[in-house]
Coordinates of C-alpha atoms in Angstrom, one line a residue:
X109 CA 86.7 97.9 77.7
X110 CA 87.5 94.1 78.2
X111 CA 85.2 93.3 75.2
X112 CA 87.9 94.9 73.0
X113 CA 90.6 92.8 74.4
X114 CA 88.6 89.3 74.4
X115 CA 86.6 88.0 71.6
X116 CA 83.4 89.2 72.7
X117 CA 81.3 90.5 75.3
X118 CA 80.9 87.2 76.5
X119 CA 84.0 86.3 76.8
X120 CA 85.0 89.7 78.8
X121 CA 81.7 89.0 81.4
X122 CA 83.7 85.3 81.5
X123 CA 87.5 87.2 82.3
X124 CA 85.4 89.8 84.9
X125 CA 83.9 87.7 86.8
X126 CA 86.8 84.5 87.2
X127 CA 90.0 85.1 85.9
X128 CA 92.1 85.8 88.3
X129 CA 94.6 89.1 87.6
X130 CA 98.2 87.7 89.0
X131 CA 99.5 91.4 89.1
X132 CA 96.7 92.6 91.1
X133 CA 97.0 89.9 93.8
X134 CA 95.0 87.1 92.2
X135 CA 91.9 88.6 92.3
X136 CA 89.8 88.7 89.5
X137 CA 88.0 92.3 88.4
X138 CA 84.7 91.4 89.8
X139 CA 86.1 91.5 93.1
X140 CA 88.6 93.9 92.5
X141 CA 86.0 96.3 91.8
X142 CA 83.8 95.8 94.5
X143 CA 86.8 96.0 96.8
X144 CA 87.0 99.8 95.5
X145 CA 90.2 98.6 93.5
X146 CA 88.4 99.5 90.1
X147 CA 91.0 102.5 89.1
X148 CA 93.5 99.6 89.1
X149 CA 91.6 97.0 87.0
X150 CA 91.2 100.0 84.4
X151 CA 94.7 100.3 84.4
X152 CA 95.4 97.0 83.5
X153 CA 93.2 96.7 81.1
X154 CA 94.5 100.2 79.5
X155 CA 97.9 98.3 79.8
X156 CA 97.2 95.7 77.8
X157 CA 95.4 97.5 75.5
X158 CA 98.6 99.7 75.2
X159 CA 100.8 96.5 74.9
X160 CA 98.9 95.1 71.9
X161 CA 99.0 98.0 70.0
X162 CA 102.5 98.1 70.5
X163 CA 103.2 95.0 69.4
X164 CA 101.4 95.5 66.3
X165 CA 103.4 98.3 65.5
X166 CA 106.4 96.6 66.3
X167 CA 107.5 98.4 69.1
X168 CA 108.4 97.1 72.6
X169 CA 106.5 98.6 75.7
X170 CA 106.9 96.2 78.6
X171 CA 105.4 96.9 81.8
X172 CA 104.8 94.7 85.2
X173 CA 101.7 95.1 87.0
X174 CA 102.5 95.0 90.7
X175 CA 100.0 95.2 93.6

């Protein structure tokens, strides 16, 4: 699922294994999912896959991702 968000595959391996998610306690989704925490990564990524599309439909979502 990242892979449609970044530019590539490589670039989503790149996110999942060292950006940090600020929302999700500045962990990145590597260790969030081997913490057991990968429901929430899924959810942010569904989030921000929701959030693009509506932005390029012109509509405003908005949403906080809170720990």
């Amino acid at each position: 699922m990242a892979a449609r968000i970044a530019a590539g595959e490589a670039e989503a391996r790149q996110w999942y294994r060292s950006e940090p998610i600020a929302g999700l306690g500045g962990r990145t989704a590597l260790e969030l999912v081997r913490s057991g925490r990968g429901p929430a990564v899924l959810d942010f990524l569904l989030g921000v896959l929701r959030d693009e599309m509506q932005a390029a439909s012109g509509t405003s979502g908005g949403h906080e991702w809170r720990d």
